[in-house]
PDB file of C-alpha atoms and ligand atoms in Angstrom:
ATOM      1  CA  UNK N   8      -3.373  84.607  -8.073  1.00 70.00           C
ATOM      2  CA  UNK N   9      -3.969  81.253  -6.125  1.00 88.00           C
ATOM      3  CA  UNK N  10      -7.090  79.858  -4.962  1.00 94.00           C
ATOM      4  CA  UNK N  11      -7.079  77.768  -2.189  1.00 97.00           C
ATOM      5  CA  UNK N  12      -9.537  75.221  -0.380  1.00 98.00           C
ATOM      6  CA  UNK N  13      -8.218  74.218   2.809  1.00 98.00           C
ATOM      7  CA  UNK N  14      -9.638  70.267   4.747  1.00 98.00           C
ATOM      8  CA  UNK N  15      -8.786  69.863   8.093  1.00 97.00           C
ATOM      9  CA  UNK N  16      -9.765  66.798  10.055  1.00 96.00           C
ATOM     10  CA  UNK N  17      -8.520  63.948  12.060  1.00 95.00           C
ATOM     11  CA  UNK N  18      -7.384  60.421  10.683  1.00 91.00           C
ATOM     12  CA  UNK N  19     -10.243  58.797   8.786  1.00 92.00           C
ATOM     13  CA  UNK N  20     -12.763  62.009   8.560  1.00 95.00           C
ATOM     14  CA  UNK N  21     -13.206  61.388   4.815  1.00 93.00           C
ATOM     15  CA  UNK N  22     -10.563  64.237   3.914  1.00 94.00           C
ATOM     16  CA  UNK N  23      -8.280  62.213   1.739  1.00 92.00           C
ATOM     17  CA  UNK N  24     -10.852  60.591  -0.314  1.00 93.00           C
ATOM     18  CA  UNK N  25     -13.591  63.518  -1.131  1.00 96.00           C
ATOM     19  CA  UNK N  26     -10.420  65.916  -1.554  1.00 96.00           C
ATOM     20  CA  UNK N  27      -9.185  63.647  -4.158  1.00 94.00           C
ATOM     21  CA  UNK N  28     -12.842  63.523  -5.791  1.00 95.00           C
ATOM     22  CA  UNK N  29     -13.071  67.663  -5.899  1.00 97.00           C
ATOM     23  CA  UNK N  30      -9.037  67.806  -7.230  1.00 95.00           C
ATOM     24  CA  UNK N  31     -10.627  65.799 -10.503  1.00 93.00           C
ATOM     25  CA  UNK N  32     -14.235  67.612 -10.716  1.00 95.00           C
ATOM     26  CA  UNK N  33     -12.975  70.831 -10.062  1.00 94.00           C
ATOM     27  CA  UNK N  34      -9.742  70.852 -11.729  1.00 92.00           C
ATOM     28  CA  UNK N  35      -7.741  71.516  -8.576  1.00 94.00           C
ATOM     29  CA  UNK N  36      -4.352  70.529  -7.867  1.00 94.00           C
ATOM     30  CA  UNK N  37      -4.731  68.205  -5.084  1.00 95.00           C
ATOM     31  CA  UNK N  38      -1.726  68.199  -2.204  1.00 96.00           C
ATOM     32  CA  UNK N  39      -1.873  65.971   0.934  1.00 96.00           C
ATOM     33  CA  UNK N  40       0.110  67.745   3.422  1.00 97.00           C
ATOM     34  CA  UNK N  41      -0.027  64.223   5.369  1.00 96.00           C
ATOM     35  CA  UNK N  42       2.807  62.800   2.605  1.00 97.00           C
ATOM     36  CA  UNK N  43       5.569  65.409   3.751  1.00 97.00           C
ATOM     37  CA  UNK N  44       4.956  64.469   7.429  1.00 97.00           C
ATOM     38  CA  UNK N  45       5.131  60.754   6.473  1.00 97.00           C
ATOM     39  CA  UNK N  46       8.124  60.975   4.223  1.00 98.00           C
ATOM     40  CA  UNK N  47      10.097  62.460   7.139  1.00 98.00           C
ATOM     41  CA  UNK N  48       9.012  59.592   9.522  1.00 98.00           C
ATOM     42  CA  UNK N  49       9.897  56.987   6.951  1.00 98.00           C
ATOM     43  CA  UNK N  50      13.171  58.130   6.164  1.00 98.00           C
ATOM     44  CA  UNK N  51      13.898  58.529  10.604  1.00 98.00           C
ATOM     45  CA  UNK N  52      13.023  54.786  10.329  1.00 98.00           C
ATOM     46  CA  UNK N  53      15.036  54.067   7.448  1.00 97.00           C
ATOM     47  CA  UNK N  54      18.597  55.747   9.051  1.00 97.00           C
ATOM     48  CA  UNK N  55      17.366  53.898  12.763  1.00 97.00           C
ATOM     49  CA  UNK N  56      17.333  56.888  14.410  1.00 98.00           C
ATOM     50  CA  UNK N  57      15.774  57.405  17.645  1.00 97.00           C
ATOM     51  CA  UNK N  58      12.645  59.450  18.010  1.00 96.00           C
ATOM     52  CA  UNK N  59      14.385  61.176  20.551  1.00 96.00           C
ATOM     53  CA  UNK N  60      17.384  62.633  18.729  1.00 98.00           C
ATOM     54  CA  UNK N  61      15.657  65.522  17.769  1.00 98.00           C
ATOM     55  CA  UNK N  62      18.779  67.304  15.903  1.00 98.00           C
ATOM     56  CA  UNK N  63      18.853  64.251  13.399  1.00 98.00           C
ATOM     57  CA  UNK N  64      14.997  64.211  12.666  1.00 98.00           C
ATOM     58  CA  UNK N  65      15.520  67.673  11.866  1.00 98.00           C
ATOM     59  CA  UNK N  66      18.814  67.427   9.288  1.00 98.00           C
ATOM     60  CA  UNK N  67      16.805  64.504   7.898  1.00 97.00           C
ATOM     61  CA  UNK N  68      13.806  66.909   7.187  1.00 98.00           C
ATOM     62  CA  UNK N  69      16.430  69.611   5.844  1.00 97.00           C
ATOM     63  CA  UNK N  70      17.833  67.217   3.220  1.00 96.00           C
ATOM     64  CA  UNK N  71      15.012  65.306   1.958  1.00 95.00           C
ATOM     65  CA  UNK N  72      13.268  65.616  -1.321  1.00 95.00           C
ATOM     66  CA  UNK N  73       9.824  64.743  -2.052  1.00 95.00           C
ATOM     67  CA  UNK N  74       8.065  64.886  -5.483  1.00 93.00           C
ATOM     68  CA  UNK N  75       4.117  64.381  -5.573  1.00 93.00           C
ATOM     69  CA  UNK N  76       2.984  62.862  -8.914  1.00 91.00           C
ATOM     70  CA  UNK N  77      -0.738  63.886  -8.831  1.00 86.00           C
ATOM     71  CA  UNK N  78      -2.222  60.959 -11.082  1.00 86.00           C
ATOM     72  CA  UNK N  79      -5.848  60.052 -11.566  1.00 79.00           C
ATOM     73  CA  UNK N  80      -5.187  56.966  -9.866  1.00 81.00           C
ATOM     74  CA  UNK N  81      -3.755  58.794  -6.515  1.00 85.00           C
ATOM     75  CA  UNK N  82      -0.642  60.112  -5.931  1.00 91.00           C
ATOM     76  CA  UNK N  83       2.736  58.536  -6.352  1.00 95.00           C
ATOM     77  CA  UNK N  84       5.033  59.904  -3.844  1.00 97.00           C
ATOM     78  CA  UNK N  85       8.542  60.010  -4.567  1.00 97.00           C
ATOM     79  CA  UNK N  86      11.277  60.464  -1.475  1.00 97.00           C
ATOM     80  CA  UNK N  87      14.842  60.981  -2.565  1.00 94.00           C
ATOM     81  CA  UNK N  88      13.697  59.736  -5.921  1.00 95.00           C
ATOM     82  CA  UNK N  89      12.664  56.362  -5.057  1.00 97.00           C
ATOM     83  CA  UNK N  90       9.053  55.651  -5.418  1.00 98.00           C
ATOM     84  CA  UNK N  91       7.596  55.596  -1.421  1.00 98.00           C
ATOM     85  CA  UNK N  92       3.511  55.359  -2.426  1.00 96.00           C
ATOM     86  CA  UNK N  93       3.280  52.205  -0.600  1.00 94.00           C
ATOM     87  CA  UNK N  94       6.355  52.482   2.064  1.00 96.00           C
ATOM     88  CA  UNK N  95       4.636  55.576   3.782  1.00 97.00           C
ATOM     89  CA  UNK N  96       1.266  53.687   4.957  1.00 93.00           C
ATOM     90  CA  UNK N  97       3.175  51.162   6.816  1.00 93.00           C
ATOM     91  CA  UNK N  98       1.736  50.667  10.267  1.00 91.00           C
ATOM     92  CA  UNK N  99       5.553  51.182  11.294  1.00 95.00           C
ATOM     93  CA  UNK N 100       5.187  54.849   9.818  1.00 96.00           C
ATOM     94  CA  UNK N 101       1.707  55.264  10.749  1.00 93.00           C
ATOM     95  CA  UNK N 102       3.338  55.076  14.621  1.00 92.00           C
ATOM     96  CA  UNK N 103       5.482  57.600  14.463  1.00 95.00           C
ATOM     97  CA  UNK N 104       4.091  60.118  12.384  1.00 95.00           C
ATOM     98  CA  UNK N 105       2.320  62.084  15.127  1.00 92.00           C
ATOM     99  CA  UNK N 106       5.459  62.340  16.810  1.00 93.00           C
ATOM    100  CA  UNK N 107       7.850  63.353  14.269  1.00 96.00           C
ATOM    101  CA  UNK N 108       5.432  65.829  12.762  1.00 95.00           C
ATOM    102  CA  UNK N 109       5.008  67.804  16.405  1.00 94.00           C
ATOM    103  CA  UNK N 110       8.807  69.051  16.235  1.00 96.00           C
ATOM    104  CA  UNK N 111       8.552  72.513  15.721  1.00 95.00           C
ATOM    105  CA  UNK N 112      11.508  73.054  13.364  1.00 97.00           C
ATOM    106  CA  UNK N 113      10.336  69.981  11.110  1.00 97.00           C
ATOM    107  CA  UNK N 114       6.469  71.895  10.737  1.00 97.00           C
ATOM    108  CA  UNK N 115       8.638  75.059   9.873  1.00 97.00           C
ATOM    109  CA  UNK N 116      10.312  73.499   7.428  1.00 97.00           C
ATOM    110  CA  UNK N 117       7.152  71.226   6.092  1.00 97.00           C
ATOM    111  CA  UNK N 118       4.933  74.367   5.772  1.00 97.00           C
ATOM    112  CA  UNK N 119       7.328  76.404   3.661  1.00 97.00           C
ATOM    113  CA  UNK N 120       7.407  73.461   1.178  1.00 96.00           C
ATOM    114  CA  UNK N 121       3.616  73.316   1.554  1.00 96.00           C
ATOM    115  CA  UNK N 122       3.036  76.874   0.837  1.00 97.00           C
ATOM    116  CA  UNK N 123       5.386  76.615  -2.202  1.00 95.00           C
ATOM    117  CA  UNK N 124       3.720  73.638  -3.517  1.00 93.00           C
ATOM    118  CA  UNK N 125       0.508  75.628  -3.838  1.00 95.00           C
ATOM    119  CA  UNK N 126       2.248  79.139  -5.055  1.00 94.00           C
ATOM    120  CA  UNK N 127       0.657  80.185  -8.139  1.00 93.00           C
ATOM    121  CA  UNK N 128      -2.013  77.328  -8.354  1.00 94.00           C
ATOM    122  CA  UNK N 129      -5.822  76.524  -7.372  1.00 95.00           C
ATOM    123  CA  UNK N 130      -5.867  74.397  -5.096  1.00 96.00           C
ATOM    124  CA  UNK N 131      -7.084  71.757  -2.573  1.00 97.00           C
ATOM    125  CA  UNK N 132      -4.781  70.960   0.344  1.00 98.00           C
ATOM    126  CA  UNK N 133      -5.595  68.847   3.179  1.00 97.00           C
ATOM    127  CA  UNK N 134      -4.277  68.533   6.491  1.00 97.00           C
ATOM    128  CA  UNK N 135      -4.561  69.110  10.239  1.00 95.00           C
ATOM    129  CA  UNK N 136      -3.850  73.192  10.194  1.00 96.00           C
ATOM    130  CA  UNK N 137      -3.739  74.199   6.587  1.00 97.00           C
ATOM    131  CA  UNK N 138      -6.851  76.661   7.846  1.00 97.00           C
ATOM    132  CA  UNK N 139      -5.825  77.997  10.740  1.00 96.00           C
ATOM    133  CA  UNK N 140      -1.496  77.965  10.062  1.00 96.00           C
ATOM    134  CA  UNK N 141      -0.508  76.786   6.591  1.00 97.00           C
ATOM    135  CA  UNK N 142      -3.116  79.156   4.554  1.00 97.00           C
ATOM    136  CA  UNK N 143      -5.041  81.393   7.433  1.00 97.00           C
ATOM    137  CA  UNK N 144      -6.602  83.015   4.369  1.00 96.00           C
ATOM    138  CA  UNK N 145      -7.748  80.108   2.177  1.00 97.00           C
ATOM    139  CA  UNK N 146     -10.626  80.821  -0.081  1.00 96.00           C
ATOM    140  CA  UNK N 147     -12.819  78.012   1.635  1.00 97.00           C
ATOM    141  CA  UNK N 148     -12.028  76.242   4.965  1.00 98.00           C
ATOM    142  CA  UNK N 149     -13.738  73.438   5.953  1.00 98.00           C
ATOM    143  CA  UNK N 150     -13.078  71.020   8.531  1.00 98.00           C
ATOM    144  CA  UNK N 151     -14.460  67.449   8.492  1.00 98.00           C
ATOM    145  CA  UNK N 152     -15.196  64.878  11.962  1.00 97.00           C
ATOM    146  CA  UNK N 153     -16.170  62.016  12.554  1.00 97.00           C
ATOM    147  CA  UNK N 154     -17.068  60.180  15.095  1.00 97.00           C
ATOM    148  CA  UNK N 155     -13.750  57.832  16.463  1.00 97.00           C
ATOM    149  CA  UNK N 156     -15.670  54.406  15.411  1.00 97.00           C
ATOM    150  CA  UNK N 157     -16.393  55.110  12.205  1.00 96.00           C
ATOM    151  CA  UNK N 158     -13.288  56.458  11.295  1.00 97.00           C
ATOM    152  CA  UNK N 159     -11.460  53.704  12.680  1.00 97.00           C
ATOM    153  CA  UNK N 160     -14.008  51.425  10.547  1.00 96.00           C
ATOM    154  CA  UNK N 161     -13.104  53.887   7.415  1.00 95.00           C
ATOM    155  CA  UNK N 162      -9.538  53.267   7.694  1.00 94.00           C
ATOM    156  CA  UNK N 163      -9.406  49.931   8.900  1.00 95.00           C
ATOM    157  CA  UNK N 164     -11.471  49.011   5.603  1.00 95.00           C
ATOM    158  CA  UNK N 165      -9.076  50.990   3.627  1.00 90.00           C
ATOM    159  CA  UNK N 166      -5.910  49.703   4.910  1.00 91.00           C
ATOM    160  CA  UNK N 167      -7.641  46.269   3.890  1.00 93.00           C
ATOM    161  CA  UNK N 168      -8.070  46.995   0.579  1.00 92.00           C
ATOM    162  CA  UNK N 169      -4.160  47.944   0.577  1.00 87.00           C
ATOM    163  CA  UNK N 170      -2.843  44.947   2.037  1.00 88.00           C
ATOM    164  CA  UNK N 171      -1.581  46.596   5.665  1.00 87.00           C
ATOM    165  CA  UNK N 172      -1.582  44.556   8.010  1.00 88.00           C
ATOM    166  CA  UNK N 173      -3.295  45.892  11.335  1.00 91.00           C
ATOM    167  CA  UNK N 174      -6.277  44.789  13.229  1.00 95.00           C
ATOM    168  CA  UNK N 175      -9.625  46.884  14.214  1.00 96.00           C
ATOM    169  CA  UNK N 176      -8.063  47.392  17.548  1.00 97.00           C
ATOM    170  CA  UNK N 177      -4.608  48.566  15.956  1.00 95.00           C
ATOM    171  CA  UNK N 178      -6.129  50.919  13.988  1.00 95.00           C
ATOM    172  CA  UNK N 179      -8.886  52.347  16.247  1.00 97.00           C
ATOM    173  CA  UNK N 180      -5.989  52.585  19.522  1.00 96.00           C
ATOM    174  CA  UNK N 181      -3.068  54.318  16.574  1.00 94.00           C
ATOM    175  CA  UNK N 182      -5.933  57.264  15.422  1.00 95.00           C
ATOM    176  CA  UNK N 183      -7.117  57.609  19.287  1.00 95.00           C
ATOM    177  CA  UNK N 184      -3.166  58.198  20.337  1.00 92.00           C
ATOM    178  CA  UNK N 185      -2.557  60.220  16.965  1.00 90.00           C
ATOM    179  CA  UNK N 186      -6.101  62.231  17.894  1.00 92.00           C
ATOM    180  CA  UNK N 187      -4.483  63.404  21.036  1.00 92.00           C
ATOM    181  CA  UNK N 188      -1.143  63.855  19.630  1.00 89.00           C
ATOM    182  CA  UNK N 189      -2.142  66.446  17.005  1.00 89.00           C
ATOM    183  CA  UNK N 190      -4.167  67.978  19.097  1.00 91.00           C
ATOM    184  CA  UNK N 191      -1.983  68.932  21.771  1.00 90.00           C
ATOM    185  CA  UNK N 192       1.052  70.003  19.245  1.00 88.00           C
ATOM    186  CA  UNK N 193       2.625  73.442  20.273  1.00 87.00           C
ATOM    187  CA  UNK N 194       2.422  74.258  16.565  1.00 88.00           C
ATOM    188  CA  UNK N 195       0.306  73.265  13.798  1.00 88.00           C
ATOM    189  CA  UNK N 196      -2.659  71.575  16.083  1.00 89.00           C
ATOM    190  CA  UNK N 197      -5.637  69.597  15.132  1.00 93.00           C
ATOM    191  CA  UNK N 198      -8.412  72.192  15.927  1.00 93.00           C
ATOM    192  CA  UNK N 199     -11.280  74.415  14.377  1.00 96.00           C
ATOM    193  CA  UNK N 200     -10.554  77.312  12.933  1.00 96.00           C
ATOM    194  CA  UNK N 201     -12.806  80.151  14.003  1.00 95.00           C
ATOM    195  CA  UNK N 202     -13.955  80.654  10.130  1.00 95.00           C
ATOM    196  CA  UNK N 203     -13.779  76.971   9.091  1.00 97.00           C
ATOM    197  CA  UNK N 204     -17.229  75.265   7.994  1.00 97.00           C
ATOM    198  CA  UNK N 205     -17.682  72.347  10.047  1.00 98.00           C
ATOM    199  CA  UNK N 206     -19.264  68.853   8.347  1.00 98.00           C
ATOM    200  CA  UNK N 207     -19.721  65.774  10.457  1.00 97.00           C
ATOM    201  CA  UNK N 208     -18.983  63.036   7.442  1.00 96.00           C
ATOM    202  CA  UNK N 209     -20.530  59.915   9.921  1.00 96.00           C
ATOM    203  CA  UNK N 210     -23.792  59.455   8.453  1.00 95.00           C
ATOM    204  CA  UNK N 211     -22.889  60.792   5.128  1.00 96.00           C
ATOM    205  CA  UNK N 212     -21.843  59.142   2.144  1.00 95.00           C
ATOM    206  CA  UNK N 213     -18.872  60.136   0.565  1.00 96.00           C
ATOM    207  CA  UNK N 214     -20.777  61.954  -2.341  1.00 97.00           C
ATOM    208  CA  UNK N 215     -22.575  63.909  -0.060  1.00 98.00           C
ATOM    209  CA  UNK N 216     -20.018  65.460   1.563  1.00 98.00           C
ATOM    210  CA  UNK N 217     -18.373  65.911  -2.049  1.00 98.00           C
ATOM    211  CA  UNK N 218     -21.629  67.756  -3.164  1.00 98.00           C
ATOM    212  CA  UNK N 219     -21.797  69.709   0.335  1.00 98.00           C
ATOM    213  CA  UNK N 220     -18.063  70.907  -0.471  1.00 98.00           C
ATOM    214  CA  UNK N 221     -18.699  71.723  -4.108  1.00 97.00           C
ATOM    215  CA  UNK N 222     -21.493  74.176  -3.284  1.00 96.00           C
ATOM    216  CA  UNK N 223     -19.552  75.759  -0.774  1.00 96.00           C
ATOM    217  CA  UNK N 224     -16.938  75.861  -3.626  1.00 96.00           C
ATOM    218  CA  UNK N 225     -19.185  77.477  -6.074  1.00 94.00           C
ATOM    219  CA  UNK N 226     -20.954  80.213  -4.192  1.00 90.00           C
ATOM    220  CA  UNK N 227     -17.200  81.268  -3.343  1.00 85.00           C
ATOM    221  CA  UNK N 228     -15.938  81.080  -7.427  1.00 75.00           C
ATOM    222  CA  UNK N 229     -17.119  80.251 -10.433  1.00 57.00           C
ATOM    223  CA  UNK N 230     -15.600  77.223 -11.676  1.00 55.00           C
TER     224      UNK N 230
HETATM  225  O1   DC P  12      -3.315  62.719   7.098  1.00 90.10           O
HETATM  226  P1   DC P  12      -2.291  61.648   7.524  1.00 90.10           P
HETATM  227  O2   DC P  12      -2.889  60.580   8.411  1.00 90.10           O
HETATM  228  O3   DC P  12      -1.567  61.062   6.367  1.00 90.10           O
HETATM  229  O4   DC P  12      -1.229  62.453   8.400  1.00 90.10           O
HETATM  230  C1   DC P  12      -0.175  61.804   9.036  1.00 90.10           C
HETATM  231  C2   DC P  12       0.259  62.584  10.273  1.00 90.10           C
HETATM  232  O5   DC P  12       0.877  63.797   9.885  1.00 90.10           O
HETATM  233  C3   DC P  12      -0.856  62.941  11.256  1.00 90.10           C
HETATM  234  O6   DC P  12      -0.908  62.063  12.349  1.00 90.10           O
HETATM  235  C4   DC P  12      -0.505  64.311  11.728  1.00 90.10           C
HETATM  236  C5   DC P  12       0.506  64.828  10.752  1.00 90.10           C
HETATM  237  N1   DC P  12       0.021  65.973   9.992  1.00 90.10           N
HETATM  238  C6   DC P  12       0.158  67.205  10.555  1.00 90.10           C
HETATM  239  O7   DC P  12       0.618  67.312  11.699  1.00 90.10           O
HETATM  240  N2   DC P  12      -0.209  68.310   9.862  1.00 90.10           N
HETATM  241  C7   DC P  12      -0.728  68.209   8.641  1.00 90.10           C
HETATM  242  N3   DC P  12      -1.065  69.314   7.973  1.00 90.10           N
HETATM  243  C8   DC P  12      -0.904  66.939   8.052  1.00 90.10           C
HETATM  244  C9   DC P  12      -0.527  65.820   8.766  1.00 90.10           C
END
């Protein structure tokens, strides 16, 4: 028996960080579907290969191996065996992503590892459709917004604090573009699931939304 809490949200709702902060209160195994998506991208930059030659991106996403070290520090993201924590934020990754992620045969092949990853387990996955395609039956669904300044602000503080180097106008144009991008995907789009709790995280801190999660959490199962 699994238990599963599935975040949906655009780029900079808050999902990555209050996900990480319910993982350690809760004692849920914490998986960011975003890594897979990113490992793929990094690796199509890595061979050069076009964002066009579809058949490639999709061998690539066939043969790649990615470990997820869940530490209390974050995770450490291993592709191929080499450590990648850093390598997948680059702004060159952060371009692509949308793109490479909205090829059918690489979501096929993303969600089976996603749904294996949380066989057997509690826990908290976060994403763009883990509530309405990866887990349609998650225990809790949730979806988090924002509105497009302040998570531009969010990540634009963040990416600071991580040494990437991108202006306020870099990031706020790359989430617009990605916004659209994920929403329009033929499989695996950004939207609302008919069941999914909705919090607007722009005038709440990021303990609030924790503490709004973790009740929704507990009336659901006793942890
Ligand atoms: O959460 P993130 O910014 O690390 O995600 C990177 C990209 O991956 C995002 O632009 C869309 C894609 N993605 C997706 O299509 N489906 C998911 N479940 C998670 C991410």
């Amino acid at each position: 028996m699994s238990f599963i809490v599935g975040i949906d949200g655009p780029a900079g709702s808050g999902k990555g960080t209050v996900t990480k902060k319910i993982a350690n209160k809760l004692g849920l195994i914490n998986i960011d579907t975003g890594i897979t998506y990113r490992c793929v991208a990094l690796e199509v930059i890595n061979q050069n290969v076009l964002l066009e030659d579809t058949n490639k991106i999709i061998e690539i996403t066939k043969n790649i191996k990615i470990n997820i070290d869940n530490t209390p520090n974050g995770d450490i993201v291993y592709l191929d065996g080499k450590d990648v924590t850093k390598d997948i934020r680059s702004k060159e990754v952060t371009k692509i992503v949308s793109q490479v992620s909205s090829i059918k045969e690489v979501r096929f092949i993303m969600v089976e590892m996603q749904r294996k990853l949380a066989e057997g387990k509690n826990v908290i996955m976060e994403g763009r459709d883990i509530c309405t395609y990866v887990f349609p039956n998650a225990d809790v669904k949730i979806y988090l917004d924002a509105s497009i300044e302040e998570r531009a602000r969010r990540r634009f503080k963040e990416n600071q604090e991580k040494n990437i180097d991108m202006t306020y106008q870099e990031v706020y144009d790359n989430i617009k573009r990605r916004d659209e991008n994920d929403k329009e995907k033929e499989i695996g789009a950004l939207k609302i699931a008919e069941d999914s709790i909705v919090i607007d995280t722009t005038n709440l801190s990021i303990d609030e939304v924790v503490k709004k999660i973790i009740d929704i959490i507990t009336l659901k199962n006793k942890f």
